[in-house]
Short mmCIF file of C-alpha atoms in Angstrom, two decimals:
data_model
loop_
_atom_site.label_atom_id
_atom_site.label_comp_id
_atom_site.label_asym_id
_atom_site.label_seq_id
_atom_site.Cartn_x
_atom_site.Cartn_y
_atom_site.Cartn_z
CA UNK U 1 -2.90 -6.66 25.46
CA UNK U 2 -1.04 -3.50 24.62
CA UNK U 3 -3.22 -0.31 24.90
CA UNK U 4 -3.35 2.21 21.94
CA UNK U 5 -4.34 5.70 22.97
CA UNK U 6 -5.86 7.14 19.92
CA UNK U 7 -5.42 10.89 19.30
CA UNK U 8 -8.76 11.74 17.38
CA UNK U 9 -10.76 10.15 20.19
CA UNK U 10 -14.27 8.17 20.38
CA UNK U 11 -16.81 10.99 19.57
CA UNK U 12 -19.49 10.81 17.04
CA UNK U 13 -18.00 13.76 15.05
CA UNK U 14 -15.11 11.68 14.95
CA UNK U 15 -17.06 8.50 13.59
CA UNK U 16 -19.13 10.65 11.23
CA UNK U 17 -14.85 12.17 9.99
CA UNK U 18 -14.18 8.53 9.53
CA UNK U 19 -17.24 7.52 7.45
CA UNK U 20 -16.52 10.64 5.25
CA UNK U 21 -12.94 10.20 4.86
CA UNK U 22 -13.59 6.39 3.98
CA UNK U 23 -16.15 7.02 1.24
CA UNK U 24 -14.52 9.97 -0.35
CA UNK U 25 -11.20 8.08 -0.53
CA UNK U 26 -12.49 4.90 -1.44
CA UNK U 27 -11.98 4.80 -5.33
CA UNK U 28 -8.47 6.39 -4.71
CA UNK U 29 -7.00 4.18 -1.91
CA UNK U 30 -9.18 1.01 -2.36
CA UNK U 31 -9.77 0.31 -5.92
CA UNK U 32 -6.58 -2.34 -6.47
CA UNK U 33 -8.00 -3.78 -2.66
CA UNK U 34 -9.00 -6.83 -4.64
CA UNK U 35 -8.84 -10.16 -3.04
CA UNK U 36 -9.30 -13.93 -4.86
CA UNK U 37 -12.73 -15.55 -3.98
CA UNK U 38 -12.38 -17.75 -0.83
CA UNK U 39 -9.40 -16.07 0.58
CA UNK U 40 -9.10 -15.36 4.24
CA UNK U 41 -8.36 -12.02 5.02
CA UNK U 42 -7.23 -10.57 8.51
CA UNK U 43 -8.16 -6.80 8.79
CA UNK U 44 -6.02 -5.22 11.87
CA UNK U 45 -7.19 -2.44 13.92
CA UNK U 46 -10.72 -2.23 12.42
CA UNK U 47 -11.86 0.89 14.82
CA UNK U 48 -15.41 1.03 14.05
CA UNK U 49 -15.39 -0.41 10.73
CA UNK U 50 -15.28 2.78 8.29
CA UNK U 51 -12.56 0.64 6.09
CA UNK U 52 -14.80 -2.81 6.89
CA UNK U 53 -17.50 -2.04 4.85
CA UNK U 54 -15.31 -1.16 1.85
CA UNK U 55 -13.41 -4.10 2.17
CA UNK U 56 -16.42 -6.14 2.89
CA UNK U 57 -18.54 -4.90 -0.28
CA UNK U 58 -15.06 -4.90 -2.74
CA UNK U 59 -14.58 -8.62 -1.82
CA UNK U 60 -17.81 -9.84 -1.22
CA UNK U 61 -16.39 -13.78 -1.83
CA UNK U 62 -13.67 -13.17 0.56
CA UNK U 63 -13.73 -14.28 4.52
CA UNK U 64 -12.69 -11.08 6.47
CA UNK U 65 -11.95 -11.28 10.01
CA UNK U 66 -11.72 -7.59 11.64
CA UNK U 67 -10.11 -7.66 15.16
CA UNK U 68 -10.06 -4.30 17.40
CA UNK U 69 -8.72 -3.64 20.98
CA UNK U 70 -11.83 -1.64 21.71
CA UNK U 71 -14.82 -3.56 22.36
CA UNK U 72 -16.99 -0.37 21.97
CA UNK U 73 -15.53 0.60 18.23
CA UNK U 74 -15.99 -3.78 17.57
CA UNK U 75 -20.14 -3.14 18.61
CA UNK U 76 -20.18 -0.19 16.43
CA UNK U 77 -18.16 -1.74 13.55
CA UNK U 78 -20.29 -4.76 13.53
CA UNK U 79 -23.61 -3.12 13.57
CA UNK U 80 -22.23 -0.98 10.54
CA UNK U 81 -21.03 -4.23 8.36
CA UNK U 82 -24.83 -5.58 9.23
CA UNK U 83 -26.40 -2.57 8.21
CA UNK U 84 -24.57 -2.49 5.00
CA UNK U 85 -26.25 -5.88 4.57
CA UNK U 86 -22.11 -7.77 4.36
CA UNK U 87 -22.22 -11.54 5.88
CA UNK U 88 -18.79 -12.03 5.34
CA UNK U 89 -17.20 -10.62 8.31
CA UNK U 90 -16.34 -11.89 11.60
CA UNK U 91 -15.21 -9.62 14.70
CA UNK U 92 -12.34 -10.40 17.26
CA UNK U 93 -11.33 -8.41 19.88
CA UNK U 94 -7.92 -8.96 20.25
CA UNK U 95 -4.45 -6.85 19.81
CA UNK U 96 -2.24 -7.13 16.85
CA UNK U 97 0.73 -7.76 19.23
CA UNK U 98 -0.94 -10.58 20.61
CA UNK U 99 -3.53 -12.34 17.66
CA UNK U 100 -5.40 -14.83 18.38
CA UNK U 101 -4.86 -16.84 15.87
CA UNK U 102 -2.25 -19.90 14.56
CA UNK U 103 0.75 -19.28 12.98
CA UNK U 104 0.21 -18.62 8.93
CA UNK U 105 -3.30 -19.19 9.24
CA UNK U 106 -4.29 -16.15 6.49
CA UNK U 107 -3.53 -15.27 3.22
CA UNK U 108 -3.90 -11.81 3.71
CA UNK U 109 -3.35 -9.15 6.23
CA UNK U 110 -4.92 -5.69 5.81
CA UNK U 111 -4.45 -2.67 7.66
CA UNK U 112 -5.27 0.88 7.13
CA UNK U 113 -4.80 4.13 9.39
CA UNK U 114 -3.35 1.84 12.55
CA UNK U 115 0.54 1.76 12.11
CA UNK U 116 0.70 6.05 13.01
CA UNK U 117 -0.98 5.24 16.53
CA UNK U 118 1.47 2.61 17.21
CA UNK U 119 4.74 3.28 19.00
CA UNK U 120 6.57 0.56 17.78
CA UNK U 121 5.01 -0.52 14.36
CA UNK U 122 7.92 -2.93 13.32
CA UNK U 123 7.16 -5.18 15.93
CA UNK U 124 3.28 -5.18 15.13
CA UNK U 125 4.15 -5.85 11.63
CA UNK U 126 6.17 -8.77 12.50
CA UNK U 127 3.46 -9.83 15.04
CA UNK U 128 1.16 -9.59 12.23
CA UNK U 129 3.51 -11.40 9.88
CA UNK U 130 3.33 -14.42 11.71
CA UNK U 131 -0.24 -15.45 10.90
CA UNK U 132 0.22 -14.53 7.75
CA UNK U 133 1.02 -17.58 5.27
CA UNK U 134 4.17 -18.00 2.89
CA UNK U 135 3.70 -15.62 -0.21
CA UNK U 136 0.51 -14.39 0.91
CA UNK U 137 0.58 -10.50 1.36
CA UNK U 138 0.52 -7.48 3.19
CA UNK U 139 -1.59 -4.52 2.55
CA UNK U 140 -0.50 -1.45 4.60
CA UNK U 141 -2.37 2.51 4.03
CA UNK U 142 -1.26 5.32 5.78
CA UNK U 143 -1.26 9.05 5.55
CA UNK U 144 1.16 11.25 6.20
CA UNK U 145 0.41 14.90 7.37
CA UNK U 146 3.86 16.45 6.12
CA UNK U 147 2.57 15.33 3.13
CA UNK U 148 0.24 18.60 3.15
CA UNK U 149 0.32 21.76 1.72
CA UNK U 150 -1.78 24.15 0.36
CA UNK U 151 -2.54 27.97 -1.27
CA UNK U 152 -3.08 30.32 0.10
CA UNK U 153 -0.53 29.50 2.68
CA UNK U 154 0.21 31.12 6.01
CA UNK U 155 2.78 30.17 8.48
CA UNK U 156 -0.72 29.78 11.06
CA UNK U 157 -2.32 27.28 8.92
CA UNK U 158 1.49 25.34 9.24
CA UNK U 159 1.46 25.83 13.25
CA UNK U 160 -2.20 23.93 13.62
CA UNK U 161 -1.31 20.96 11.33
CA UNK U 162 2.02 20.43 13.08
CA UNK U 163 0.40 20.94 16.45
CA UNK U 164 -1.52 17.85 15.15
CA UNK U 165 1.51 16.15 14.34
CA UNK U 166 2.99 16.89 17.85
CA UNK U 167 -0.13 15.66 19.86
CA UNK U 168 0.45 12.53 18.04
CA UNK U 169 4.07 12.20 18.40
CA UNK U 170 3.08 12.44 22.41
CA UNK U 171 0.73 9.60 22.22
CA UNK U 172 3.56 7.64 20.99
CA UNK U 173 2.58 7.76 17.08
CA UNK U 174 3.92 8.94 13.99
CA UNK U 175 1.65 10.96 11.92
CA UNK U 176 5.01 11.35 8.97
CA UNK U 177 4.68 7.60 8.69
CA UNK U 178 3.53 7.30 4.81
CA UNK U 179 6.75 7.56 3.66
CA UNK U 180 8.43 5.70 6.17
CA UNK U 181 6.36 2.42 4.77
CA UNK U 182 8.79 1.16 2.80
CA UNK U 183 11.98 0.63 5.30
CA UNK U 184 9.22 -0.42 7.88
CA UNK U 185 7.80 -3.31 5.70
CA UNK U 186 11.60 -4.10 4.16
CA UNK U 187 12.69 -3.68 8.32
CA UNK U 188 9.80 -6.71 9.13
CA UNK U 189 11.69 -9.01 6.27
CA UNK U 190 8.32 -8.55 3.70
CA UNK U 191 9.47 -9.19 0.27
CA UNK U 192 8.65 -7.51 -2.85
CA UNK U 193 7.64 -4.26 -0.89
CA UNK U 194 6.29 -2.07 -3.42
CA UNK U 195 4.70 1.37 -2.19
CA UNK U 196 2.15 3.67 -4.46
CA UNK U 197 1.14 6.88 -2.81
CA UNK U 198 -1.98 8.34 -3.38
CA UNK U 199 -2.09 11.98 -3.55
CA UNK U 200 -5.17 14.02 -3.16
CA UNK U 201 -5.41 17.11 -4.81
CA UNK U 202 -8.07 19.71 -4.43
CA UNK U 203 -9.24 22.84 -6.15
CA UNK U 204 -12.62 24.03 -6.74
CA UNK U 205 -13.36 22.39 -9.90
CA UNK U 206 -13.23 19.74 -7.55
CA UNK U 207 -16.55 20.12 -5.17
CA UNK U 208 -16.89 16.95 -3.74
CA UNK U 209 -13.44 16.90 -2.97
CA UNK U 210 -13.12 20.39 -1.09
CA UNK U 211 -16.16 19.32 1.01
CA UNK U 212 -15.26 15.50 1.57
CA UNK U 213 -11.75 15.43 1.52
CA UNK U 214 -10.62 19.50 2.61
CA UNK U 215 -13.13 20.34 5.10
CA UNK U 216 -14.90 17.29 6.39
CA UNK U 217 -11.52 15.22 6.76
CA UNK U 218 -8.47 16.73 7.05
CA UNK U 219 -9.94 20.53 8.65
CA UNK U 220 -12.26 18.17 10.82
CA UNK U 221 -9.10 15.99 11.96
CA UNK U 222 -7.36 19.00 12.99
CA UNK U 223 -10.05 21.05 14.61
CA UNK U 224 -10.48 17.47 16.85
CA UNK U 225 -7.16 18.36 18.64
CA UNK U 226 -7.77 21.65 19.46
CA UNK U 227 -7.99 21.55 23.67
CA UNK U 228 -5.26 19.10 23.57
CA UNK U 229 -3.07 21.47 21.82
CA UNK U 230 -3.92 24.39 23.74
CA UNK U 231 -3.94 22.27 27.19
CA UNK U 232 -0.37 21.14 25.99
CA UNK U 233 0.79 24.64 25.60
CA UNK U 234 2.14 23.86 21.84
CA UNK U 235 -0.20 27.08 20.71
CA UNK U 236 -2.35 29.87 22.18
CA UNK U 237 -5.79 30.30 21.22
CA UNK U 238 -5.43 33.40 18.47
CA UNK U 239 -2.98 31.47 16.79
CA UNK U 240 -5.19 28.46 16.98
CA UNK U 241 -8.01 30.64 15.40
CA UNK U 242 -6.04 31.97 12.82
CA UNK U 243 -4.84 28.53 11.82
CA UNK U 244 -7.96 27.23 11.16
CA UNK U 245 -9.62 29.74 9.67
CA UNK U 246 -6.80 30.13 6.99
CA UNK U 247 -7.31 26.53 6.55
CA UNK U 248 -10.74 27.29 5.53
CA UNK U 249 -9.46 30.09 3.35
CA UNK U 250 -7.50 27.76 1.28
CA UNK U 251 -11.17 25.63 0.68
CA UNK U 252 -12.22 29.07 -1.29
CA UNK U 253 -12.79 29.26 -4.73
CA UNK U 254 -9.10 30.02 -5.90
CA UNK U 255 -7.36 27.85 -2.67
CA UNK U 256 -5.70 24.39 -3.37
CA UNK U 257 -5.25 21.75 -1.06
CA UNK U 258 -2.80 19.04 -1.26
CA UNK U 259 -2.46 15.80 0.80
CA UNK U 260 -0.70 12.20 0.03
CA UNK U 261 -1.39 8.70 1.41
CA UNK U 262 0.86 5.87 0.94
CA UNK U 263 -0.23 2.18 0.02
CA UNK U 264 2.38 -0.60 0.59
CA UNK U 265 2.35 -4.24 -0.54
CA UNK U 266 4.56 -6.98 1.12
CA UNK U 267 4.43 -10.53 0.61
CA UNK U 268 5.68 -13.08 3.46
CA UNK J 1 12.06 42.61 -23.48
CA UNK J 2 11.74 41.81 -19.90
CA UNK J 3 14.64 39.95 -18.35
CA UNK J 4 14.60 37.00 -16.57
CA UNK J 5 17.07 36.30 -14.43
CA UNK J 6 17.24 32.06 -13.99
CA UNK J 7 18.32 31.13 -10.60
CA UNK J 8 19.63 27.90 -11.78
CA UNK J 9 22.66 29.70 -13.97
CA UNK J 10 23.67 28.50 -17.30
CA UNK J 11 26.73 26.20 -16.48
CA UNK J 12 27.48 23.05 -18.50
CA UNK J 13 26.54 21.19 -15.09
CA UNK J 14 22.84 22.76 -14.81
CA UNK J 15 22.94 21.85 -18.58
CA UNK J 16 23.22 18.08 -17.65
CA UNK J 17 20.81 18.57 -14.93
CA UNK J 18 17.97 19.59 -17.03
CA UNK J 19 18.88 16.76 -19.42
CA UNK J 20 18.77 14.28 -16.38
CA UNK J 21 15.50 15.65 -14.97
CA UNK J 22 13.51 15.85 -18.69
CA UNK J 23 14.60 12.23 -19.58
CA UNK J 24 13.73 11.04 -15.87
CA UNK J 25 10.38 12.42 -15.87
CA UNK J 26 9.80 12.08 -19.62
CA UNK J 27 6.89 9.47 -19.23
CA UNK J 28 5.16 11.13 -15.77
CA UNK J 29 5.10 15.04 -17.31
CA UNK J 30 4.92 14.02 -21.17
CA UNK J 31 2.85 11.16 -21.85
CA UNK J 32 -0.18 13.37 -22.07
CA UNK J 33 1.50 15.84 -24.42
CA UNK J 34 -0.11 14.97 -27.24
CA UNK J 35 -0.81 17.31 -30.11
CA UNK J 36 -3.32 16.53 -33.49
CA UNK J 37 -0.94 16.27 -36.67
CA UNK J 38 -0.66 19.54 -38.44
CA UNK J 39 -0.96 22.01 -35.43
CA UNK J 40 0.96 24.75 -34.69
CA UNK J 41 2.43 24.57 -31.01
CA UNK J 42 3.92 27.42 -29.12
CA UNK J 43 6.76 26.62 -26.97
CA UNK J 44 7.28 29.30 -24.76
CA UNK J 45 10.83 29.69 -22.44
CA UNK J 46 12.50 26.57 -24.01
CA UNK J 47 15.95 27.37 -22.63
CA UNK J 48 18.51 25.21 -23.68
CA UNK J 49 15.39 22.65 -25.35
CA UNK J 50 15.58 20.04 -22.65
CA UNK J 51 11.65 19.85 -22.89
CA UNK J 52 11.89 20.86 -26.99
CA UNK J 53 13.37 17.38 -27.96
CA UNK J 54 10.63 15.66 -26.10
CA UNK J 55 7.84 18.02 -27.32
CA UNK J 56 9.25 17.67 -30.93
CA UNK J 57 9.67 13.44 -30.60
CA UNK J 58 6.15 12.99 -28.97
CA UNK J 59 4.22 14.97 -31.44
CA UNK J 60 6.49 14.57 -35.11
CA UNK J 61 3.46 16.08 -36.97
CA UNK J 62 2.98 19.21 -35.51
CA UNK J 63 4.82 22.37 -36.51
CA UNK J 64 6.68 23.81 -33.22
CA UNK J 65 8.06 27.38 -32.51
CA UNK J 66 10.00 27.46 -29.68
CA UNK J 67 11.00 31.25 -28.20
CA UNK J 68 13.40 32.13 -24.95
CA UNK J 69 15.01 35.29 -24.02
CA UNK J 70 18.75 33.82 -24.39
CA UNK J 71 20.42 33.61 -27.66
CA UNK J 72 22.76 31.55 -26.13
CA UNK J 73 20.24 28.93 -24.55
CA UNK J 74 18.69 29.09 -28.19
CA UNK J 75 21.96 27.96 -29.88
CA UNK J 76 21.97 25.56 -27.71
CA UNK J 77 18.67 24.17 -28.08
CA UNK J 78 18.87 24.53 -31.97
CA UNK J 79 21.64 22.00 -31.62
CA UNK J 80 20.12 19.67 -29.63
CA UNK J 81 16.70 19.79 -31.50
CA UNK J 82 19.10 18.93 -34.78
CA UNK J 83 21.05 16.50 -32.88
CA UNK J 84 17.87 14.32 -32.33
CA UNK J 85 16.92 14.74 -36.15
CA UNK J 86 14.02 16.62 -35.54
CA UNK J 87 12.92 18.78 -38.19
CA UNK J 88 9.69 20.22 -37.23
CA UNK J 89 10.84 23.14 -34.67
CA UNK J 90 11.89 26.47 -35.79
CA UNK J 91 13.43 28.90 -33.24
CA UNK J 92 12.92 32.91 -32.25
CA UNK J 93 14.42 34.66 -29.77
CA UNK J 94 11.23 36.55 -28.01
CA UNK J 95 10.49 37.14 -24.52
CA UNK J 96 7.07 35.94 -23.46
CA UNK J 97 5.89 39.39 -22.38
CA UNK J 98 6.62 40.54 -26.21
CA UNK J 99 5.73 37.91 -28.64
CA UNK J 100 6.33 38.84 -32.49
CA UNK J 101 3.39 36.86 -33.58
CA UNK J 102 0.14 38.05 -34.39
CA UNK J 103 -3.42 37.75 -32.20
CA UNK J 104 -4.93 33.81 -32.47
CA UNK J 105 -1.67 32.59 -34.18
CA UNK J 106 -1.07 29.29 -32.23
CA UNK J 107 -3.30 26.05 -31.98
CA UNK J 108 -1.49 25.14 -28.26
CA UNK J 109 1.09 26.80 -26.15
CA UNK J 110 3.27 24.93 -24.23
CA UNK J 111 5.66 26.10 -21.41
CA UNK J 112 7.57 23.68 -18.38
CA UNK J 113 9.34 25.14 -15.74
CA UNK J 114 9.01 28.59 -16.95
CA UNK J 115 6.22 30.51 -14.89
CA UNK J 116 7.99 29.69 -11.18
CA UNK J 117 10.63 32.23 -12.55
CA UNK J 118 8.63 34.88 -13.63
CA UNK J 119 7.43 37.69 -10.99
CA UNK J 120 4.47 38.48 -12.95
CA UNK J 121 3.01 35.01 -14.04
CA UNK J 122 -0.41 36.00 -14.50
CA UNK J 123 0.86 38.70 -17.18
CA UNK J 124 2.65 35.92 -18.45
CA UNK J 125 -0.42 33.99 -19.07
CA UNK J 126 -2.24 37.20 -20.50
CA UNK J 127 0.42 37.80 -23.01
CA UNK J 128 0.58 34.32 -24.50
CA UNK J 129 -3.25 33.95 -24.65
CA UNK J 130 -3.21 36.61 -27.05
CA UNK J 131 -1.31 34.67 -29.68
CA UNK J 132 -3.57 31.80 -28.52
CA UNK J 133 -6.63 30.65 -31.09
CA UNK J 134 -10.12 30.70 -29.44
CA UNK J 135 -10.85 26.66 -28.12
CA UNK J 136 -6.66 26.36 -28.22
CA UNK J 137 -5.15 24.59 -25.34
CA UNK J 138 -2.51 26.32 -23.18
CA UNK J 139 -0.25 23.49 -20.78
CA UNK J 140 1.73 24.46 -18.08
CA UNK J 141 4.02 22.68 -16.19
CA UNK J 142 5.71 23.25 -13.27
CA UNK J 143 6.87 21.95 -9.85
CA UNK J 144 6.62 22.84 -5.87
CA UNK J 145 9.62 23.18 -3.86
CA UNK J 146 7.10 22.82 -0.86
CA UNK J 147 5.79 19.39 -1.72
CA UNK J 148 9.22 17.96 -1.25
CA UNK J 149 9.88 15.69 1.95
CA UNK J 150 12.19 12.77 2.50
CA UNK J 151 12.72 10.07 5.00
CA UNK J 152 14.86 9.93 7.18
CA UNK J 153 14.31 13.78 7.68
CA UNK J 154 16.15 16.45 9.44
CA UNK J 155 15.74 20.11 10.28
CA UNK J 156 18.99 20.52 8.49
CA UNK J 157 17.82 18.95 5.10
CA UNK J 158 14.78 21.16 5.56
CA UNK J 159 16.76 24.26 5.81
CA UNK J 160 18.85 23.89 2.47
CA UNK J 161 15.54 23.08 0.10
CA UNK J 162 14.07 26.35 2.23
CA UNK J 163 17.55 28.24 0.83
CA UNK J 164 16.93 27.18 -2.70
CA UNK J 165 12.86 28.50 -2.08
CA UNK J 166 14.33 31.67 -0.39
CA UNK J 167 16.77 32.46 -3.62
CA UNK J 168 14.48 31.98 -6.00
CA UNK J 169 12.10 34.19 -4.52
CA UNK J 170 14.61 37.22 -3.99
CA UNK J 171 14.93 36.94 -8.24
CA UNK J 172 11.36 37.28 -8.45
CA UNK J 173 10.23 33.91 -8.51
CA UNK J 174 8.05 31.51 -6.86
CA UNK J 175 9.18 28.03 -6.05
CA UNK J 176 6.24 27.04 -4.74
CA UNK J 177 3.82 27.43 -7.94
CA UNK J 178 2.51 24.22 -8.84
CA UNK J 179 0.06 24.34 -6.32
CA UNK J 180 -0.82 28.17 -7.50
CA UNK J 181 -1.89 27.18 -11.35
CA UNK J 182 -5.39 26.53 -10.78
CA UNK J 183 -6.12 29.91 -9.63
CA UNK J 184 -3.19 31.34 -11.94
CA UNK J 185 -4.67 30.03 -14.91
CA UNK J 186 -8.47 30.90 -13.95
CA UNK J 187 -7.34 34.73 -13.03
CA UNK J 188 -5.63 34.73 -17.11
CA UNK J 189 -9.17 33.86 -17.83
CA UNK J 190 -8.53 30.17 -19.28
CA UNK J 191 -11.79 28.20 -19.25
CA UNK J 192 -12.32 24.74 -18.08
CA UNK J 193 -9.17 24.81 -16.22
CA UNK J 194 -7.99 20.86 -15.33
CA UNK J 195 -4.97 20.41 -13.14
CA UNK J 196 -3.13 17.34 -12.32
CA UNK J 197 -0.65 16.40 -10.04
CA UNK J 198 2.20 14.15 -10.99
CA UNK J 199 4.15 12.99 -7.63
CA UNK J 200 7.36 11.57 -7.96
CA UNK J 201 8.03 8.73 -5.25
CA UNK J 202 11.54 7.55 -4.84
CA UNK J 203 12.83 4.21 -2.66
CA UNK J 204 15.51 2.17 -3.04
CA UNK J 205 13.08 -0.23 -5.15
CA UNK J 206 13.50 2.24 -7.83
CA UNK J 207 16.99 2.60 -8.47
CA UNK J 208 16.61 4.77 -11.87
CA UNK J 209 14.81 7.19 -9.90
CA UNK J 210 17.35 7.45 -6.54
CA UNK J 211 19.95 8.25 -9.69
CA UNK J 212 17.85 10.14 -12.18
CA UNK J 213 15.51 12.08 -10.08
CA UNK J 214 16.98 12.37 -6.21
CA UNK J 215 20.65 12.41 -7.00
CA UNK J 216 20.63 13.89 -10.25
CA UNK J 217 17.77 16.44 -10.69
CA UNK J 218 16.66 17.37 -6.77
CA UNK J 219 19.46 17.38 -4.90
CA UNK J 220 21.80 18.50 -7.79
CA UNK J 221 19.46 21.56 -7.73
CA UNK J 222 19.81 22.34 -4.30
CA UNK J 223 23.77 21.80 -4.72
CA UNK J 224 23.49 24.93 -7.43
CA UNK J 225 22.42 27.43 -4.88
CA UNK J 226 25.15 26.90 -2.53
CA UNK J 227 27.21 30.12 -2.77
CA UNK J 228 24.34 32.12 -3.23
CA UNK J 229 22.88 30.62 0.41
CA UNK J 230 25.88 31.17 1.53
CA UNK J 231 27.20 34.56 0.68
CA UNK J 232 23.44 36.10 1.27
CA UNK J 233 23.71 34.86 5.07
CA UNK J 234 20.79 32.88 4.22
CA UNK J 235 22.65 30.04 6.31
CA UNK J 236 26.19 29.33 7.34
CA UNK J 237 28.56 26.70 5.48
CA UNK J 238 28.58 23.74 8.42
CA UNK J 239 24.80 23.70 8.46
CA UNK J 240 24.45 23.47 4.66
CA UNK J 241 27.22 21.10 4.77
CA UNK J 242 24.91 18.90 6.92
CA UNK J 243 21.72 19.40 4.98
CA UNK J 244 23.45 17.90 1.66
CA UNK J 245 24.42 15.19 3.78
CA UNK J 246 21.46 14.43 5.02
CA UNK J 247 19.70 15.15 1.71
CA UNK J 248 21.94 12.21 0.38
CA UNK J 249 21.35 9.60 3.13
CA UNK J 250 17.63 9.68 2.27
CA UNK J 251 19.15 8.19 -1.10
CA UNK J 252 20.36 4.76 0.64
CA UNK J 253 18.34 1.68 0.99
CA UNK J 254 15.92 2.71 3.80
CA UNK J 255 15.31 6.10 2.92
CA UNK J 256 12.62 7.21 0.64
CA UNK J 257 12.16 10.65 -1.42
CA UNK J 258 8.80 12.77 -2.39
CA UNK J 259 8.19 15.61 -4.72
CA UNK J 260 5.41 16.61 -6.72
CA UNK J 261 4.92 18.73 -10.15
CA UNK J 262 1.88 19.94 -11.29
CA UNK J 263 0.49 19.94 -15.13
CA UNK J 264 -2.51 22.17 -15.50
CA UNK J 265 -3.97 22.36 -18.86
CA UNK J 266 -6.58 25.20 -19.61
CA UNK J 267 -8.90 26.50 -23.13
CA UNK J 268 -8.59 29.85 -24.38
#
């Protein structure tokens, strides 16, 4: 089993952040995550189930199998799905690189915010392709931290976001992976690859996004790697504090905030 | 009359580039640029008429008045509109800051790729507001060069794009203005301001965008400021050449290219 070091950690604040993220972005990312009744869907890297509940509620007649490497996360995911009243999800502890399923077992594969944490994304895609039936689809959703910008903009706000990118890179991940989905899926020999960007644009006429995305999803994610960034010597404490203050400045009445997710669909 | 120094110049290659840009992006930017029959629309800063023909063809029953500070550009715009067979456009040589029209004369104001070249965008918006009737709308479309990124990405490709941003800033413009449209229109006291981003995502499954946008609109625009960037000492020739080569690299089969335009609508 290939261990994955998860840049954002496993704290309860991080679990809350993932919930905010999933709920705020549900329509943008998942309005077209729709599977035919009776189909068998594999969710890879379900974590604590933030996406699983959305997948299950949008596809009540599909059979979902969700896997993750962390038993602790799986427990939380199971409880979350039960609490939401969904009965169409099964959980398995497994690595994406060593899936305990027969060749061509699934109709569809789904993964969201997973490839960015993996050092060998093409190998991961090939491993998932093995368990996908011919003409079955894979859906991959990722962010791209290089797509972020805001107004007003300062060098320090860019510095703290760059720290997040650098910390994730040191753990073997790539937080600029959104823009790479097309070549990655093509390299793993999926067919008919189509990528659609899903941009989040925030200004003060959209207060639910100021709270749900800018503050509680994006800035919270950056704040989460403060200690790692400082202890790695990527930034000093004063610059860090100014960068975070500047990010919050862009959530005020005259501020704007931009970020883009990418959703890719490919066929086996 | 306030003179505007136009960063991209007035060459025939630039005229071709503007035509490519307008045609490739027409649907993305203008599918919702629709005015009621009989309404009077002021286009500010029409240049050589690349947007004017689109405006006229999408709104054949509206009366369009297009103004620009350059008599040479107006001549080209007039010929272009005539060649396209539109008879609903009138041209006037005028500055946005000193419009030769009565207060509240127009039902709508439209401007595209204009504010980015103006040192005092809020003053410009206020001057245009004067000639707009109560409850009339203003439509503003701008790019944002800070929204650009590509794959594969190199430091040199970022450097040449940064040169374009810096050259435009030295001429008093702001090529990062897209993200600022909301606060700018709010500051000029337009009401009900709504901004919608229009992202261009390009990979090799979209060959018309590889040619029409990545190469013939964006890279052509960057290439256009080569001599200014080098003579201003913003970059040396070797780094420039590598940056341009790297931009073209991102238009190959496994490359991707991203850029976002912003469209704002406000009411007087």
